[in-house]
Amino acid sequence: MTVKQLIDKVFLTEILKGMALTFKMMLSKPVTIQYPDEKRKIYPGFRGKHAFVRDAKTGRQKCIMCMKCVNICPSQCISLKKGRDENNKPFLERYDIEALRCIYCGYCVEVCPVCALVLTEDFGYCSYTKDAIFFDKDKMLKNWDEFVAKLSGDVYWNKFWRPDGVDIAKMPKSKREQAPVPIRPTAAVPSDTVPEKKPVNPAEKPPEPAAEVEEKPEEKKEVV
Amino acid sequence: MLKKKELSINMGPQHPATHGVLRLVLELDGETVVKCTPHVGYLHRGTEKLGENRTYPMALPLTDRLDYVSSMSNNIGYCVAVERLLGIEAPARAKYIRTIMAELTRIANHIVWIATHALDIGAMTVFLYSMRDREWILDLYEMVCGARLTVTYPRIGGVRCDIDQEFMDSCYKFIEDFPKRIEEYETLIDQNRIWLQRTVGVGIISAADAINWGLTGPTLRGSGVAYDVRKAAPYDAYDQIDFEVPVGKNCDVYDRYRCRMDEFRQSISIIKQCLDKLPDGLVLASEAPPYDMPIGKPRVMPGHPMGEILPGELVEEKVPFDELYSATEVPKGELGFYFVNDGTARPYRMRIRAPSFVHASVLPKLCEGSLVADVIANIGTIDIVLGECDR
């Protein structure tokens, strides 16, 4: 045993060093975020609550019922029903996301050819009932309104719509030409004034798809 | 004459020091453990079977949930395996990004390990400091992919999206700052006499035994065997990076602790080299399968494991008719994926060789003959996560 080791052993050097460190830490600034009062910074692309992008022109969602998100979802929490109106034109009759089953992988956002879906930056949406976390198409649009109301700036862009560094040549045309979505209702029609078309009312025309993909995706099984 | 009888007690499944839901049935003679029987399976979710019902891209998010403190490494291991199966080569930039991510994950995992291991043994302060530092890595994850724990960031044939300047700056700052944090942990426990008494000479497993029990990762390297998949069968960018594989020599809990502390420094060096050398270009290979990968028709008769091959006209050349074992070095050891493929985009059989499962099986060897208090040190030193162990 060297002299140094003996001194260390007798005078508890390593314990005193540890004590000095903890004492120093006691005087430093705390790193804890007091959550409900303070909130931490959220980075773009955060995968949170689901929403439908409200199209500025039509005031409705942009879904073209290609079934890609339904087929890709690893937890199979998306269900979509395509309806036909009296003119035999397809329209989105039902679109449901069971958010309790969702694993927030963000595949649906990435495969959507018209960038209609988004996982927003809202994350605190727990509830006492399951119904409140079962998102149908109206709730998804409501989620969008709630989300954009909190944003600053005039446009919104989700990084998973057209990820950086991925060759865009293989993407559908609508995805390649997707511009940041305007979120301030300057010229947009409020949703209440545009009546949502229902199959029970044959007098009204169905909504046109907002954008058309290049190659029409083949129709696959419909999940209800 | 009084008859001597062992006392049988349950340790776990609801025990905070078992790192999850591990149940150990201990037979005690006084304070000495005579027999130790690990019981696993409380967290079984059928990941392998779920993977057989999904296409390769769709099964990727399942691998996040295996080892939930190092999810990025699991993703990378899965992607590397599927890329080898499909014969895809990821672009250079994606390989470097993945290497950065894998090493960040190694740091995050070892931070959780040192936190819980020290907490179990009785040093609580390390837990507080290390959780503070892990937060930074989780923020780095969120910058690139929008999720903090279940990341799903790598993708078959590359990564999902490119990293930006904000990430690079923050990452550089992290690797400059983190050596100071390691010193803080070491100040607290490295020479601490209580720590030394609890770890030195405890849980000894010789190099030959460690190999025979199938140990990998730092648990094996603590016994002096310099086996690392990153060196033995390089994947991603590890063949272009200089790094050392730290090994111990006394085969005990303390040496395994030293190994992991040295791996912190090696990981920082790897991240620094990768950030310096990061090439330009795309991050996804052009032949990478899309998310909605067509399933195709099977080439073996259903019900016959690798049995009769169907006639040629049904064969689709999307996925090779093949079996493959692919190993990557995750922070806990060697994570292997074994696929038997029947020619469709879904594996006929997916087997995950989880390091935690193998390491849990060595617990009887480590614990028998030691004291009850050393069981805790032994559970901590093999670094198991039960999500991966039970799959």
PDB file of C-alpha atoms in Angstrom, chain A residues 8-15 17-19 21-26 31 33 40-48 68 71-76 102-107 110-111 159-160 163-167 170 220, chain B residues 53-55 57-62 65 125 129 132 135 139 142-148 150-152 154-155 159-162 164 166 184-185 187-188 191-194 281-288 291-293:
ATOM      1  CA  ASP A   8      -6.980   8.098   0.970  1.00  0.00           C
ATOM      2  CA  LYS A   9      -8.104   5.308   3.215  1.00  0.00           C
ATOM      3  CA  VAL A  10      -7.681   7.210   6.468  1.00  0.00           C
ATOM      4  CA  PHE A  11      -9.086  10.551   5.386  1.00  0.00           C
ATOM      5  CA  LEU A  12     -12.017   9.205   3.275  1.00  0.00           C
ATOM      6  CA  THR A  13     -10.816  11.198   0.274  1.00  0.00           C
ATOM      7  CA  GLU A  14     -13.143   9.649  -2.283  1.00  0.00           C
ATOM      8  CA  ILE A  15     -16.179  10.123  -0.075  1.00  0.00           C
ATOM      9  CA  LYS A  17     -14.871  14.292  -3.187  1.00  0.00           C
ATOM     10  CA  GLY A  18     -18.335  12.867  -3.764  1.00  0.00           C
ATOM     11  CA  MET A  19     -19.758  15.050  -1.017  1.00  0.00           C
ATOM     12  CA  LEU A  21     -19.736  17.265  -5.918  1.00  0.00           C
ATOM     13  CA  THR A  22     -23.178  16.885  -4.419  1.00  0.00           C
ATOM     14  CA  PHE A  23     -22.728  20.125  -2.501  1.00  0.00           C
ATOM     15  CA  LYS A  24     -21.759  21.888  -5.732  1.00  0.00           C
ATOM     16  CA  MET A  25     -24.837  20.466  -7.428  1.00  0.00           C
ATOM     17  CA  MET A  26     -27.002  21.754  -4.608  1.00  0.00           C
ATOM     18  CA  VAL A  31     -32.920  21.051 -14.410  1.00  0.00           C
ATOM     19  CA  ILE A  33     -39.225  21.248 -15.613  1.00  0.00           C
ATOM     20  CA  ARG A  40     -40.481  21.827 -22.660  1.00  0.00           C
ATOM     21  CA  LYS A  41     -39.622  22.730 -26.214  1.00  0.00           C
ATOM     22  CA  ILE A  42     -41.192  20.507 -28.823  1.00  0.00           C
ATOM     23  CA  TYR A  43     -39.242  19.902 -31.990  1.00  0.00           C
ATOM     24  CA  PRO A  44     -40.830  19.898 -35.469  1.00  0.00           C
ATOM     25  CA  GLY A  45     -42.080  16.526 -36.570  1.00  0.00           C
ATOM     26  CA  PHE A  46     -43.263  15.553 -33.098  1.00  0.00           C
ATOM     27  CA  ARG A  47     -45.643  12.628 -33.337  1.00  0.00           C
ATOM     28  CA  GLY A  48     -48.675  13.383 -31.191  1.00  0.00           C
ATOM     29  CA  LYS A  68     -52.793   3.360 -48.011  1.00  0.00           C
ATOM     30  CA  ASN A  71     -53.187  -0.981 -45.090  1.00  0.00           C
ATOM     31  CA  ILE A  72     -49.880   0.225 -43.714  1.00  0.00           C
ATOM     32  CA  CYS A  73     -50.897   0.802 -40.090  1.00  0.00           C
ATOM     33  CA  PRO A  74     -48.887  -1.692 -38.001  1.00  0.00           C
ATOM     34  CA  SER A  75     -51.438  -1.696 -35.188  1.00  0.00           C
ATOM     35  CA  GLN A  76     -54.396  -1.604 -37.586  1.00  0.00           C
ATOM     36  CA  CYS A 102     -52.103   3.791 -32.172  1.00  0.00           C
ATOM     37  CA  ILE A 103     -48.374   3.336 -31.646  1.00  0.00           C
ATOM     38  CA  TYR A 104     -47.420   6.731 -33.132  1.00  0.00           C
ATOM     39  CA  CYS A 105     -45.014   5.390 -35.721  1.00  0.00           C
ATOM     40  CA  GLY A 106     -46.103   8.041 -38.210  1.00  0.00           C
ATOM     41  CA  TYR A 107     -46.253   5.658 -41.186  1.00  0.00           C
ATOM     42  CA  GLU A 110     -45.571   9.423 -44.567  1.00  0.00           C
ATOM     43  CA  VAL A 111     -47.544   7.243 -47.006  1.00  0.00           C
ATOM     44  CA  LYS A 159     -41.387  17.034 -42.044  1.00  0.00           C
ATOM     45  CA  PHE A 160     -42.793  13.575 -42.661  1.00  0.00           C
ATOM     46  CA  PRO A 163     -38.827  13.736 -45.654  1.00  0.00           C
ATOM     47  CA  ASP A 164     -35.478  15.392 -46.275  1.00  0.00           C
ATOM     48  CA  GLY A 165     -32.851  13.282 -47.959  1.00  0.00           C
ATOM     49  CA  VAL A 166     -35.318  10.897 -49.618  1.00  0.00           C
ATOM     50  CA  ASP A 167     -35.452  10.801 -53.395  1.00  0.00           C
ATOM     51  CA  LYS A 170     -40.661   8.097 -56.592  1.00  0.00           C
ATOM     52  CA  LYS A 220     -58.209  -2.872 -51.653  1.00  0.00           C
TER      53      LYS A 220
ATOM     54  CA  ASN B  53     -48.109 -11.524 -39.655  1.00  0.00           C
ATOM     55  CA  ARG B  54     -46.766  -8.239 -40.925  1.00  0.00           C
ATOM     56  CA  THR B  55     -44.650  -7.232 -43.865  1.00  0.00           C
ATOM     57  CA  PRO B  57     -41.612  -2.508 -43.047  1.00  0.00           C
ATOM     58  CA  MET B  58     -44.702  -2.941 -40.863  1.00  0.00           C
ATOM     59  CA  ALA B  59     -42.900  -5.102 -38.304  1.00  0.00           C
ATOM     60  CA  LEU B  60     -40.242  -2.454 -37.751  1.00  0.00           C
ATOM     61  CA  PRO B  61     -42.147  -0.509 -35.044  1.00  0.00           C
ATOM     62  CA  LEU B  62     -42.485  -3.735 -33.062  1.00  0.00           C
ATOM     63  CA  ARG B  65     -40.740  -2.341 -27.930  1.00  0.00           C
ATOM     64  CA  THR B 125     -27.214  10.346  -6.436  1.00  0.00           C
ATOM     65  CA  TYR B 129     -27.383  12.982 -12.437  1.00  0.00           C
ATOM     66  CA  ARG B 132     -30.511  14.583 -16.337  1.00  0.00           C
ATOM     67  CA  GLU B 135     -32.777  13.798 -21.339  1.00  0.00           C
ATOM     68  CA  ASP B 139     -34.071  15.502 -27.143  1.00  0.00           C
ATOM     69  CA  GLU B 142     -36.878  14.061 -30.955  1.00  0.00           C
ATOM     70  CA  MET B 143     -35.023  16.487 -33.201  1.00  0.00           C
ATOM     71  CA  VAL B 144     -34.507  13.878 -35.895  1.00  0.00           C
ATOM     72  CA  CYS B 145     -37.657  11.805 -35.748  1.00  0.00           C
ATOM     73  CA  GLY B 146     -40.249  13.417 -33.519  1.00  0.00           C
ATOM     74  CA  ALA B 147     -40.354  10.672 -30.916  1.00  0.00           C
ATOM     75  CA  ARG B 148     -38.364  10.225 -27.773  1.00  0.00           C
ATOM     76  CA  THR B 150     -40.286   4.507 -29.566  1.00  0.00           C
ATOM     77  CA  VAL B 151     -38.409   6.142 -32.365  1.00  0.00           C
ATOM     78  CA  THR B 152     -38.893   4.048 -35.548  1.00  0.00           C
ATOM     79  CA  PRO B 154     -34.213   3.837 -39.277  1.00  0.00           C
ATOM     80  CA  ARG B 155     -35.897   2.370 -42.286  1.00  0.00           C
ATOM     81  CA  VAL B 159     -33.201   6.181 -42.449  1.00  0.00           C
ATOM     82  CA  ARG B 160     -36.500   7.999 -42.586  1.00  0.00           C
ATOM     83  CA  CYS B 161     -35.308  11.554 -42.858  1.00  0.00           C
ATOM     84  CA  ASP B 162     -32.104  13.505 -42.921  1.00  0.00           C
ATOM     85  CA  ASP B 164     -30.377  18.936 -39.818  1.00  0.00           C
ATOM     86  CA  GLU B 166     -29.660  21.946 -35.308  1.00  0.00           C
ATOM     87  CA  GLU B 184     -19.103  13.164 -12.212  1.00  0.00           C
ATOM     88  CA  TYR B 185     -20.411   9.613 -12.071  1.00  0.00           C
ATOM     89  CA  THR B 187     -16.273  10.824  -8.710  1.00  0.00           C
ATOM     90  CA  LEU B 188     -19.298   9.483  -6.924  1.00  0.00           C
ATOM     91  CA  GLN B 191     -13.303   4.668  -5.808  1.00  0.00           C
ATOM     92  CA  ASN B 192     -16.081   4.721  -3.245  1.00  0.00           C
ATOM     93  CA  ARG B 193     -15.313   2.064  -0.658  1.00  0.00           C
ATOM     94  CA  ILE B 194     -18.922   0.923  -0.317  1.00  0.00           C
ATOM     95  CA  GLY B 281     -26.149  12.445 -50.412  1.00  0.00           C
ATOM     96  CA  LEU B 282     -29.496  10.796 -50.004  1.00  0.00           C
ATOM     97  CA  VAL B 283     -30.415   8.830 -46.919  1.00  0.00           C
ATOM     98  CA  LEU B 284     -32.581   6.165 -48.551  1.00  0.00           C
ATOM     99  CA  ALA B 285     -31.478   3.603 -51.108  1.00  0.00           C
ATOM    100  CA  SER B 286     -33.339   3.751 -54.395  1.00  0.00           C
ATOM    101  CA  GLU B 287     -34.220   0.050 -54.250  1.00  0.00           C
ATOM    102  CA  ALA B 288     -35.528   0.269 -50.675  1.00  0.00           C
ATOM    103  CA  TYR B 291     -43.882   1.040 -46.727  1.00  0.00           C
ATOM    104  CA  ASP B 292     -46.698  -0.688 -48.573  1.00  0.00           C
ATOM    105  CA  MET B 293     -44.460  -3.496 -49.773  1.00  0.00           C
TER     106      MET B 293
END
